[in-house]
Short mmCIF file of C-alpha atoms in Angstrom, two decimals:
data_model
loop_
_atom_site.label_atom_id
_atom_site.label_comp_id
_atom_site.label_asym_id
_atom_site.label_seq_id
_atom_site.Cartn_x
_atom_site.Cartn_y
_atom_site.Cartn_z
CA MET P 41 0.00 0.00 0.00
CA SER P 42 1.33 3.44 -0.98
CA LEU P 43 -1.60 5.65 -0.07
CA LEU P 44 -1.04 9.39 -0.40
CA VAL P 45 -3.36 12.28 0.40
CA VAL P 46 -2.65 15.90 -0.45
CA GLY P 47 -5.21 18.51 0.54
CA LEU P 48 -6.23 21.69 2.31
CA SER P 49 -9.01 22.44 4.75
CA HIS P 50 -10.30 25.03 7.19
CA ARG P 51 -7.56 23.88 9.55
CA SER P 52 -4.73 24.64 7.15
CA ALA P 53 -6.00 27.49 4.96
CA PRO P 54 -7.96 30.72 5.43
CA VAL P 55 -11.50 30.80 4.09
CA SER P 56 -10.42 33.28 1.38
CA VAL P 57 -8.12 30.61 -0.08
CA LEU P 58 -10.63 27.76 0.36
CA GLU P 59 -13.23 29.87 -1.39
CA ARG P 60 -11.02 30.36 -4.44
CA ALA P 61 -9.87 26.74 -4.43
CA SER P 62 -13.34 25.21 -4.52
CA LEU P 63 -14.14 22.76 -7.33
CA VAL P 64 -17.26 23.54 -9.31
CA GLY P 65 -19.24 21.66 -11.94
CA ASP P 66 -17.49 18.62 -13.28
CA GLU P 67 -14.06 19.71 -12.02
CA GLN P 68 -14.01 16.88 -9.46
CA ALA P 69 -14.38 14.29 -12.21
CA LYS P 70 -11.71 15.96 -14.33
CA LEU P 71 -9.34 16.10 -11.36
CA VAL P 72 -9.52 12.38 -10.55
CA GLN P 73 -9.27 11.43 -14.22
CA ASP P 74 -6.19 13.61 -14.69
CA THR P 75 -4.70 12.19 -11.50
CA LEU P 76 -5.11 8.65 -12.78
CA ALA P 77 -3.48 9.69 -16.05
CA ALA P 78 -0.46 11.01 -14.16
CA GLU P 79 2.50 8.64 -13.98
CA PRO P 80 2.83 8.15 -10.20
CA ALA P 81 -0.86 7.30 -9.56
CA THR P 82 -2.71 4.04 -10.18
CA GLU P 83 -5.91 5.00 -8.30
CA ALA P 84 -7.49 8.34 -7.42
CA ALA P 85 -10.43 9.84 -5.50
CA VAL P 86 -11.31 13.37 -4.43
CA LEU P 87 -13.13 14.46 -1.27
CA ALA P 88 -14.46 17.99 -1.81
CA THR P 89 -16.72 19.76 0.70
CA CYS P 90 -17.39 23.38 1.60
CA ASN P 91 -14.34 23.43 3.86
CA ARG P 92 -11.92 20.86 2.44
CA ILE P 93 -10.45 19.55 -0.81
CA GLU P 94 -8.43 16.34 -0.54
CA LEU P 95 -6.94 14.26 -3.33
CA TYR P 96 -6.30 10.57 -2.52
CA ALA P 97 -4.10 8.37 -4.70
CA ASP P 98 -2.25 5.08 -4.73
CA VAL P 99 1.25 6.07 -5.85
CA ASP P 100 4.46 4.19 -6.51
CA LYS P 101 6.77 7.14 -5.68
CA PHE P 102 6.23 9.42 -2.68
CA HIS P 103 8.05 12.60 -3.72
CA ALA P 104 6.91 12.41 -7.33
CA GLY P 105 3.37 11.73 -6.09
CA VAL P 106 3.34 14.77 -3.78
CA ALA P 107 4.64 17.00 -6.57
CA GLU P 108 2.13 15.68 -9.11
CA LEU P 109 -0.91 15.83 -6.83
CA SER P 110 -0.03 19.34 -5.64
CA THR P 111 0.34 20.52 -9.24
CA LEU P 112 -2.99 18.96 -10.22
CA LEU P 113 -4.78 20.62 -7.29
CA ALA P 114 -3.35 23.97 -8.33
CA GLN P 115 -4.35 23.48 -11.97
CA HIS P 116 -7.91 22.41 -11.26
CA THR P 117 -8.66 24.92 -8.48
CA GLY P 118 -7.13 27.83 -10.38
CA VAL P 119 -4.96 28.87 -7.42
CA GLY P 120 -1.28 29.23 -8.29
CA LEU P 121 0.99 26.46 -6.99
CA ASP P 122 3.26 28.90 -5.16
CA GLU P 123 0.27 30.42 -3.39
CA LEU P 124 -1.42 27.08 -2.68
CA THR P 125 1.59 25.11 -1.42
CA PRO P 126 1.91 26.75 2.06
CA TYR P 127 -1.63 25.63 2.88
CA LEU P 128 -1.34 22.02 1.69
CA TYR P 129 -0.92 19.07 4.03
CA VAL P 130 0.43 15.65 3.11
CA HIS P 131 -0.31 12.28 4.72
CA TYR P 132 1.19 8.97 3.63
CA GLU P 133 0.26 5.31 4.19
CA ASP P 134 -0.98 4.70 7.77
CA ARG P 135 -1.10 8.44 8.51
CA ALA P 136 -3.30 8.92 5.43
CA VAL P 137 -5.64 6.17 6.64
CA HIS P 138 -5.75 7.74 10.10
CA HIS P 139 -6.60 11.11 8.55
CA LEU P 140 -9.54 9.84 6.49
CA PHE P 141 -10.95 7.81 9.37
CA SER P 142 -10.73 10.90 11.61
CA VAL P 143 -12.49 12.94 8.94
CA ALA P 144 -15.23 10.29 8.65
CA CYS P 145 -15.85 10.43 12.40
CA GLY P 146 -16.17 14.21 12.36
CA LEU P 147 -13.00 14.79 14.38
CA ASP P 148 -11.56 17.04 11.66
CA SER P 149 -14.79 18.92 10.93
CA MET P 150 -15.39 22.58 11.61
CA VAL P 151 -18.05 21.43 14.08
CA VAL P 152 -16.65 18.35 15.81
CA GLY P 153 -18.73 15.22 15.34
CA GLU P 154 -20.98 16.43 12.51
CA GLY P 155 -22.34 13.54 10.51
CA GLN P 156 -22.87 15.10 7.09
CA ILE P 157 -19.29 14.26 6.10
CA LEU P 158 -20.29 10.60 5.78
CA GLY P 159 -22.56 11.43 2.87
CA GLN P 160 -19.75 13.39 1.23
CA ILE P 161 -17.32 10.48 1.63
CA LYS P 162 -19.94 8.18 0.09
CA ASP P 163 -20.25 10.59 -2.85
CA ALA P 164 -16.47 10.62 -3.31
CA LEU P 165 -16.42 6.82 -3.42
CA ALA P 166 -19.36 6.69 -5.84
CA LEU P 167 -17.59 9.10 -8.20
CA GLY P 168 -14.40 7.02 -8.10
CA GLN P 169 -16.39 3.87 -8.82
CA GLU P 170 -18.35 5.50 -11.63
CA LEU P 171 -15.17 6.76 -13.32
CA HIS P 172 -13.24 3.56 -12.51
CA THR P 173 -10.50 5.59 -10.80
CA ALA P 174 -10.96 3.87 -7.42
CA GLY P 175 -9.30 0.47 -7.39
CA ARG P 176 -8.85 -2.13 -4.68
CA LEU P 177 -7.06 0.17 -2.22
CA LEU P 178 -9.36 3.19 -2.42
CA ASN P 179 -12.52 1.08 -2.52
CA ASP P 180 -11.41 -0.71 0.65
CA LEU P 181 -10.29 2.55 2.25
CA PHE P 182 -13.43 4.61 1.64
CA GLN P 183 -15.83 1.77 2.46
CA GLN P 184 -13.96 1.15 5.70
CA ALA P 185 -14.03 4.90 6.45
CA LEU P 186 -17.83 4.84 6.14
CA ARG P 187 -18.03 1.90 8.54
CA VAL P 188 -15.68 3.59 11.02
CA GLY P 189 -17.71 6.80 10.93
CA LYS P 190 -20.96 4.92 11.54
CA ARG P 191 -19.33 2.96 14.35
CA ALA P 192 -18.15 6.17 16.03
CA HIS P 193 -21.65 7.63 15.93
CA SER P 194 -23.31 4.44 17.18
CA GLU P 195 -20.83 3.54 19.95
CA THR P 196 -20.15 7.00 21.40
CA GLY P 197 -22.03 10.17 22.14
CA ILE P 198 -20.09 12.18 19.56
CA ASP P 199 -23.47 13.21 18.13
CA ARG P 200 -23.88 15.45 21.16
CA ALA P 201 -21.17 17.61 19.66
CA GLY P 202 -22.00 16.68 16.09
CA GLN P 203 -24.22 19.50 14.90
CA SER P 204 -24.36 20.00 11.18
CA LEU P 205 -23.12 23.29 9.79
CA VAL P 206 -26.76 24.19 9.21
CA THR P 207 -27.69 23.75 12.87
CA PHE P 208 -24.52 25.46 14.03
CA GLY P 209 -25.13 28.37 11.65
CA LEU P 210 -28.73 28.82 12.80
CA GLU P 211 -27.57 28.75 16.41
CA GLN P 212 -25.14 31.56 15.62
CA LEU P 213 -27.97 33.56 14.06
CA ALA P 214 -30.19 32.91 17.08
CA GLN P 215 -27.44 34.35 19.32
CA GLY P 216 -28.06 32.14 22.32
CA ALA P 217 -31.83 31.72 22.01
CA PRO P 218 -33.24 28.26 21.23
CA VAL P 219 -33.44 27.95 17.43
CA ALA P 220 -37.07 26.77 17.55
CA GLU P 221 -38.06 29.76 19.67
CA TRP P 222 -36.10 32.18 17.47
CA ALA P 223 -37.41 30.82 14.15
CA ARG P 224 -41.05 30.23 15.11
CA GLY P 225 -43.48 32.20 12.97
CA LYS P 226 -40.84 33.74 10.70
CA ARG P 227 -40.64 33.66 6.92
CA ALA P 228 -37.62 31.88 5.47
CA LEU P 229 -36.09 31.93 2.01
CA VAL P 230 -33.75 29.08 1.05
CA ILE P 231 -31.73 29.58 -2.14
CA GLY P 232 -30.65 26.30 -3.71
CA ALA P 233 -32.10 22.79 -3.52
CA GLY P 234 -28.98 20.67 -3.12
CA SER P 235 -28.12 18.53 -0.10
CA MET P 236 -27.06 21.40 2.18
CA SER P 237 -29.97 23.64 1.16
CA SER P 238 -32.41 20.74 1.61
CA LEU P 239 -31.03 20.13 5.09
CA ALA P 240 -31.43 23.83 5.90
CA ALA P 241 -35.03 23.84 4.64
CA ALA P 242 -35.89 20.74 6.67
CA THR P 243 -34.29 22.21 9.79
CA LEU P 244 -36.21 25.46 9.43
CA ALA P 245 -39.45 23.57 8.86
CA ARG P 246 -38.91 21.58 12.04
CA ALA P 247 -38.06 24.79 13.90
CA GLY P 248 -41.53 26.12 13.13
CA VAL P 249 -41.16 28.83 10.50
CA ALA P 250 -44.51 30.02 9.20
CA GLU P 251 -43.51 30.19 5.56
CA LEU P 252 -40.72 28.56 3.60
CA VAL P 253 -39.77 29.60 0.07
CA ILE P 254 -37.37 27.41 -1.94
CA ALA P 255 -35.70 29.23 -4.83
CA ASN P 256 -33.75 27.19 -7.32
CA ARG P 257 -32.54 27.44 -10.90
CA THR P 258 -34.49 24.25 -11.66
CA LEU P 259 -38.02 24.88 -10.43
CA GLU P 260 -38.99 21.19 -10.52
CA ARG P 261 -36.32 20.31 -7.97
CA ALA P 262 -37.40 23.11 -5.66
CA LEU P 263 -41.01 21.99 -6.03
CA ARG P 264 -40.18 18.42 -5.02
CA LEU P 265 -38.43 19.68 -1.89
CA ALA P 266 -41.32 22.01 -1.01
CA GLU P 267 -43.88 19.24 -1.54
CA SER P 268 -41.91 16.85 0.63
CA LEU P 269 -41.60 19.31 3.50
CA ALA P 270 -45.24 20.33 3.23
CA GLU P 271 -46.34 16.70 3.41
CA GLN P 272 -44.22 16.14 6.50
CA HIS P 273 -45.87 19.12 8.16
CA ALA P 274 -49.45 18.24 7.25
CA ALA P 275 -49.77 20.72 4.40
CA THR P 276 -52.16 20.35 1.48
CA PRO P 277 -51.47 21.48 -2.10
CA ALA P 278 -53.16 24.52 -3.60
CA ALA P 279 -53.45 25.51 -7.23
CA VAL P 280 -50.53 26.56 -9.40
CA SER P 281 -50.55 30.32 -9.76
CA ALA P 282 -50.29 32.18 -13.05
CA MET P 283 -46.65 32.96 -12.23
CA GLY P 284 -45.72 29.29 -12.39
CA GLU P 285 -45.28 28.93 -8.63
CA GLU P 286 -46.63 26.05 -6.62
CA THR P 287 -48.08 26.94 -3.22
CA LEU P 288 -48.62 24.33 -0.51
CA ARG P 289 -50.81 25.39 2.38
CA GLY P 290 -51.31 23.96 5.84
CA SER P 291 -49.39 24.18 9.11
CA LEU P 292 -46.40 25.11 6.95
CA VAL P 293 -46.73 27.26 3.85
CA ALA P 294 -44.09 26.06 1.41
CA ARG P 295 -43.51 27.60 -2.00
CA ALA P 296 -41.17 26.84 -4.86
CA VAL P 297 -39.99 29.72 -7.07
CA PRO P 298 -37.41 30.05 -9.83
CA ARG P 299 -34.08 31.66 -8.93
CA ASP P 300 -34.89 34.84 -10.82
CA ARG P 301 -37.69 35.51 -8.29
CA VAL P 302 -35.27 35.86 -5.37
CA SER P 303 -35.22 39.68 -5.50
CA ALA P 304 -39.03 39.72 -5.24
CA GLU P 305 -38.98 37.37 -2.22
CA LEU P 306 -36.17 39.08 -0.29
CA PRO P 307 -38.21 41.98 1.20
CA HIS P 308 -40.59 39.47 2.82
CA ALA P 309 -37.96 37.12 4.28
CA ASP P 310 -36.80 37.24 7.89
CA ILE P 311 -34.30 34.41 7.37
CA VAL P 312 -32.29 33.77 4.19
CA VAL P 313 -30.15 30.66 3.73
CA SER P 314 -28.07 30.29 0.58
CA CYS P 315 -25.99 27.38 -0.61
CA THR P 316 -25.64 27.06 -4.37
CA GLY P 317 -22.91 25.98 -6.74
CA ALA P 318 -22.71 29.43 -8.33
CA THR P 319 -19.25 30.77 -9.14
CA GLY P 320 -20.28 34.39 -8.54
CA LEU P 321 -22.29 36.18 -5.87
CA VAL P 322 -25.97 35.29 -5.63
CA LEU P 323 -26.81 38.24 -3.38
CA THR P 324 -24.85 41.51 -3.52
CA ALA P 325 -24.79 44.11 -0.77
CA ALA P 326 -26.62 46.52 -3.09
CA GLU P 327 -29.45 44.01 -3.68
CA LEU P 328 -29.76 43.44 0.05
CA ARG P 329 -29.94 47.19 0.76
CA THR P 330 -32.70 47.50 -1.83
CA ALA P 331 -34.59 44.63 -0.19
CA LEU P 332 -34.26 46.29 3.22
CA ALA P 333 -35.66 49.53 1.82
CA GLN P 334 -38.59 47.67 0.26
CA ARG P 335 -39.13 45.79 3.50
CA ALA P 336 -39.30 49.05 5.44
CA ALA P 337 -41.88 50.38 2.99
CA CYS P 338 -44.17 47.35 3.42
CA PRO P 339 -47.46 48.19 5.14
CA PRO P 340 -47.88 46.97 8.72
CA GLY P 341 -48.65 43.28 8.94
CA ALA P 342 -47.24 42.57 5.49
CA HIS P 343 -44.46 40.56 7.10
CA PRO P 344 -43.43 39.60 10.64
CA ALA P 345 -41.71 42.40 12.49
CA ALA P 346 -38.12 41.32 13.00
CA ALA P 347 -35.30 43.58 14.13
CA ASP P 348 -32.84 42.22 11.57
CA VAL P 349 -32.84 40.05 8.51
CA SER P 350 -30.76 36.96 9.27
CA LEU P 351 -28.52 35.65 6.50
CA LEU P 352 -26.78 32.27 6.53
CA ASP P 353 -24.29 31.64 3.71
CA LEU P 354 -23.13 28.01 3.58
CA ALA P 355 -21.67 28.15 0.07
CA MET P 356 -18.04 27.86 -0.95
CA PRO P 357 -17.28 30.06 -2.82
CA ARG P 358 -19.59 32.41 -0.97
CA ASP P 359 -23.08 33.25 -2.27
CA ILE P 360 -23.65 36.40 -0.21
CA ASP P 361 -21.49 39.50 -0.46
CA ALA P 362 -19.24 39.76 2.61
CA ALA P 363 -19.99 43.50 2.61
CA ALA P 364 -23.37 42.56 4.07
CA HIS P 365 -21.59 42.32 7.44
CA ARG P 366 -21.43 46.13 7.39
CA VAL P 367 -25.05 46.76 6.40
CA GLU P 368 -27.27 47.88 9.26
CA GLY P 369 -30.31 45.66 9.57
CA LEU P 370 -28.53 42.55 8.30
CA HIS P 371 -26.99 39.80 10.39
CA LEU P 372 -24.75 37.63 8.21
CA VAL P 373 -23.21 34.33 9.27
CA ASP P 374 -20.95 32.73 6.67
CA ILE P 375 -18.31 30.01 6.53
CA GLU P 376 -15.63 32.40 7.76
CA SER P 377 -17.58 33.49 10.83
CA LEU P 378 -18.60 29.88 11.50
CA ALA P 379 -14.92 28.88 11.47
CA GLU P 380 -14.13 31.62 13.97
CA ALA P 381 -17.04 30.62 16.21
CA ALA P 382 -16.08 26.95 16.09
CA ALA P 383 -12.52 27.80 17.10
CA GLU P 384 -13.63 29.69 20.21
CA PRO P 385 -13.76 27.85 23.56
CA SER P 386 -17.33 27.09 24.59
CA GLY P 387 -16.98 28.83 27.92
CA GLU P 388 -19.19 26.20 29.51
CA PRO P 389 -17.04 23.99 31.73
CA GLY P 390 -18.66 21.17 33.61
CA SER P 391 -20.34 17.89 32.91
CA SER P 392 -21.41 18.55 29.30
CA ALA P 393 -17.95 19.71 28.24
CA GLY P 394 -16.39 16.79 30.08
CA ALA P 395 -18.78 14.34 28.42
CA MET P 396 -17.92 15.72 25.00
CA ALA P 397 -14.19 15.41 25.70
CA THR P 398 -14.74 11.81 26.79
CA ASP P 399 -16.65 11.05 23.60
CA VAL P 400 -13.88 12.56 21.49
CA ASP P 401 -11.31 10.41 23.28
CA LYS P 402 -13.44 7.31 22.65
CA VAL P 403 -13.69 8.14 18.95
CA ARG P 404 -9.94 8.66 18.74
CA ALA P 405 -9.43 5.22 20.27
CA ILE P 406 -11.83 3.72 17.70
CA VAL P 407 -9.90 5.42 14.89
CA SER P 408 -6.56 4.08 16.14
CA GLU P 409 -7.99 0.58 16.45
CA GLU P 410 -9.51 0.68 12.96
CA VAL P 411 -6.33 2.07 11.38
CA ALA P 412 -4.35 -0.87 12.81
CA ALA P 413 -6.97 -3.34 11.59
CA PHE P 414 -7.05 -1.79 8.12
CA GLY P 415 -3.26 -1.88 7.84
CA ALA P 416 -3.15 -5.52 8.90
CA ALA P 417 -5.87 -6.45 6.40
CA GLN P 418 -4.09 -4.64 3.57
CA ARG P 419 -0.76 -6.29 4.36
CA ALA P 420 -2.44 -9.71 4.50
CA ALA P 421 -4.20 -9.03 1.22
CA HIS P 422 -0.87 -8.08 -0.35
CA ILE P 423 0.46 -11.60 0.10
CA THR P 424 -2.73 -13.39 -1.02
CA PRO P 425 -1.89 -13.30 -4.76
CA THR P 426 1.49 -14.86 -4.01
CA VAL P 427 -0.09 -17.64 -1.95
CA VAL P 428 -2.66 -18.27 -4.70
CA ALA P 429 0.10 -18.39 -7.31
CA LEU P 430 2.03 -20.88 -5.14
CA ARG P 431 -0.97 -23.18 -4.79
CA THR P 432 -1.65 -22.90 -8.52
CA MET P 433 1.93 -23.92 -9.26
CA ALA P 434 1.61 -26.86 -6.83
CA ALA P 435 -1.61 -27.98 -8.55
CA ASP P 436 0.16 -27.82 -11.92
CA VAL P 437 3.00 -29.97 -10.56
CA VAL P 438 0.51 -32.56 -9.26
CA ALA P 439 -1.29 -32.65 -12.63
CA SER P 440 2.00 -33.03 -14.48
CA GLU P 441 3.16 -35.92 -12.26
CA ILE P 442 -0.19 -37.72 -12.52
CA ALA P 443 0.03 -37.45 -16.32
CA ARG P 444 3.55 -38.84 -16.15
CA LEU P 445 2.33 -41.70 -13.95
CA ASP P 446 -0.36 -42.52 -16.53
CA GLY P 447 2.38 -43.03 -19.09
CA ARG P 448 4.34 -45.36 -16.84
CA LEU P 449 1.36 -47.31 -15.47
CA PRO P 450 -1.22 -47.38 -18.26
CA ASP P 451 -3.02 -50.35 -16.72
CA LEU P 452 -4.31 -48.39 -13.70
CA ASP P 453 -8.09 -48.38 -13.54
CA ASP P 454 -10.06 -45.20 -12.86
CA LYS P 455 -10.52 -45.94 -9.15
CA GLN P 456 -6.79 -46.50 -8.60
CA ARG P 457 -5.86 -43.41 -10.57
CA ALA P 458 -8.34 -41.28 -8.58
CA GLU P 459 -7.03 -42.61 -5.26
CA ILE P 460 -3.43 -41.88 -6.18
CA THR P 461 -4.34 -38.42 -7.41
CA GLN P 462 -6.22 -37.63 -4.20
CA THR P 463 -3.34 -38.90 -2.06
CA VAL P 464 -0.77 -36.75 -3.86
CA ARG P 465 -3.01 -33.69 -3.55
CA ARG P 466 -3.45 -34.27 0.20
CA VAL P 467 0.29 -34.55 0.69
CA VAL P 468 0.90 -31.29 -1.19
CA ASP P 469 -1.90 -29.49 0.67
CA LYS P 470 -0.56 -30.60 4.06
CA LEU P 471 2.96 -29.51 3.17
CA LEU P 472 1.76 -26.07 2.06
CA HIS P 473 -0.88 -25.49 4.75
CA ALA P 474 1.30 -24.50 7.70
CA PRO P 475 3.73 -22.24 5.80
CA THR P 476 0.96 -20.43 3.89
CA VAL P 477 -1.11 -19.83 7.04
CA ARG P 478 1.97 -18.66 8.91
CA VAL P 479 3.13 -16.37 6.12
CA LYS P 480 -0.30 -14.70 6.03
CA GLN P 481 -0.09 -14.11 9.78
CA LEU P 482 3.41 -12.67 9.48
CA ALA P 483 2.43 -10.51 6.51
CA SER P 484 -0.32 -8.82 8.56
CA THR P 485 2.23 -7.49 11.05
CA PRO P 486 4.08 -4.17 10.58
CA GLY P 487 6.96 -4.68 8.18
CA GLY P 488 5.40 -7.89 6.90
CA ALA P 489 5.28 -6.85 3.25
CA GLY P 490 8.64 -8.51 2.60
CA TYR P 491 7.27 -12.00 3.19
CA ALA P 492 5.54 -11.99 -0.20
CA ASP P 493 8.86 -11.25 -1.87
CA ALA P 494 10.56 -14.02 0.12
CA LEU P 495 7.88 -16.53 -0.88
CA ARG P 496 8.25 -15.65 -4.55
CA GLU P 497 12.02 -16.07 -4.34
CA LEU P 498 11.94 -19.35 -2.42
CA PHE P 499 9.53 -21.03 -4.82
CA ASP P 500 10.71 -19.23 -7.96
CA LEU P 501 7.18 -18.06 -8.72
CA ASP P 502 6.46 -16.38 -12.02
CA PRO P 503 5.87 -12.63 -11.29
CA GLN P 504 3.38 -12.50 -14.15
CA ALA P 505 1.30 -15.24 -12.55
CA VAL P 506 1.20 -13.28 -9.27
CA ALA P 507 0.27 -10.09 -11.13
CA ALA P 508 -2.55 -11.90 -12.94
CA VAL P 509 -4.08 -12.93 -9.61
CA SER P 510 -3.77 -9.34 -8.35
CA ARG P 511 -5.50 -7.96 -11.44
CA ALA P 512 -8.35 -10.46 -11.11
CA ASP P 513 -8.77 -9.57 -7.44
CA GLY P 514 -8.70 -5.85 -8.23
CA SER P 515 -11.35 -6.22 -10.94
CA ALA P 516 -13.73 -7.86 -8.49
CA ARG P 517 -13.16 -5.18 -5.86
CA THR P 518 -13.53 -2.20 -8.19
CA ALA P 519 -16.92 -3.20 -9.57
CA GLY P 520 -19.42 -0.37 -9.12
CA PRO P 521 -22.34 -0.36 -6.66
CA ASN P 522 -24.75 -1.58 -9.34
CA ASP P 523 -22.41 -4.31 -10.56
CA PRO P 524 -23.16 -7.78 -9.18
CA LYS P 525 -19.47 -8.04 -8.27
CA GLY P 526 -19.46 -4.74 -6.43
CA GLY P 527 -20.15 -3.93 -2.82
CA ARG P 528 -22.49 -1.31 -1.39
CA ALA P 529 -21.03 1.57 0.54
#
């Protein structure tokens, strides 16, 4: 195993750099394909979220791999290599495994313990499988990371600390008040209908907002989300208006509008959440000032009276102009302010803080245990093709000798020939059993990779035969999730 990860995250880079380095559109697919085409890499996968970009690869040369992966990240993010390099981190082999498992458990998240990262890891694996850039190593690694993350959440109380960015962001907007109490009865506008925006809409619906408007470039997608939330909150559908909007009425009023209707909805919104894949600003400071002026001109009762309009920007690069921080009447929370808030000590010593620290320690112990198990399994798997090639060679020797015996003793009947054949096979199997079992045990220990080489030398095994077994094993492991050979994440 020569696993290498090169990346940057909120821990290593300022938000201004992360914002510029984000991958948009099909850039993730292009990045992993170009990585696989590069000489040092035989497998590749990319984990890209709003606060991290990490490129994973199986490489045959460490220094060449680091140089190539760093260059590829610079090329595909559009940030110059000289500017990007100071913010990159590098992990290799067991340290790379430890890093991904920690990420999967939420230990490396902006909000410790958040569980949304598991879905993002699953997406990274699915992309690698779809493009056939994830081979045996990365398939095993990412599937194990998913299992480790689920184990951490099921066996510890890390979920107590594991708020999603959405929940954390809304708590920052609420400024100490319970989110449900703060949001109840307000009108909310959610821009975007992707996974993060959908989570924000669902959270606001549960918190008790009176009206929820979903604005998206594709109206059908926004409509599906609005219908789903309305159904969950006992809403009933109303007629489609002449403007092409779908209104759903009940305990929650949910509406779907096209993105170009955002400016018309802004004056009526008390809460705005935006998370799109746009490369430019979705809301400028000038547009927000105009909306505030229109809001002030609304007749009494036209919208709930709220002191400020609360803005939550979860996009990377940002959707909402950072200048909104300086506009009176607006309260903006974005990725940068969330990072600052997450870095601050809680100021709440006592049992809850102690319990969270205990949960984090438990998760760290799980990660260490799983890293050791993964390394042992990979080392054992490394010798399997050699053992298979050895047994294949032994079977060929038995077949050759039985054929030779047929020439010398042509009068043997079928029963005699079968008995002799079975006896020879048992002798060979017994001779090979103990050394092959023992060599697998030794290979699973640290430094055990050399036992495969020793076995090949001792028995003069054909390297091509060993490679053929490895390729067959790799083909079975890299089958996609819909392939009968493949595994589910």
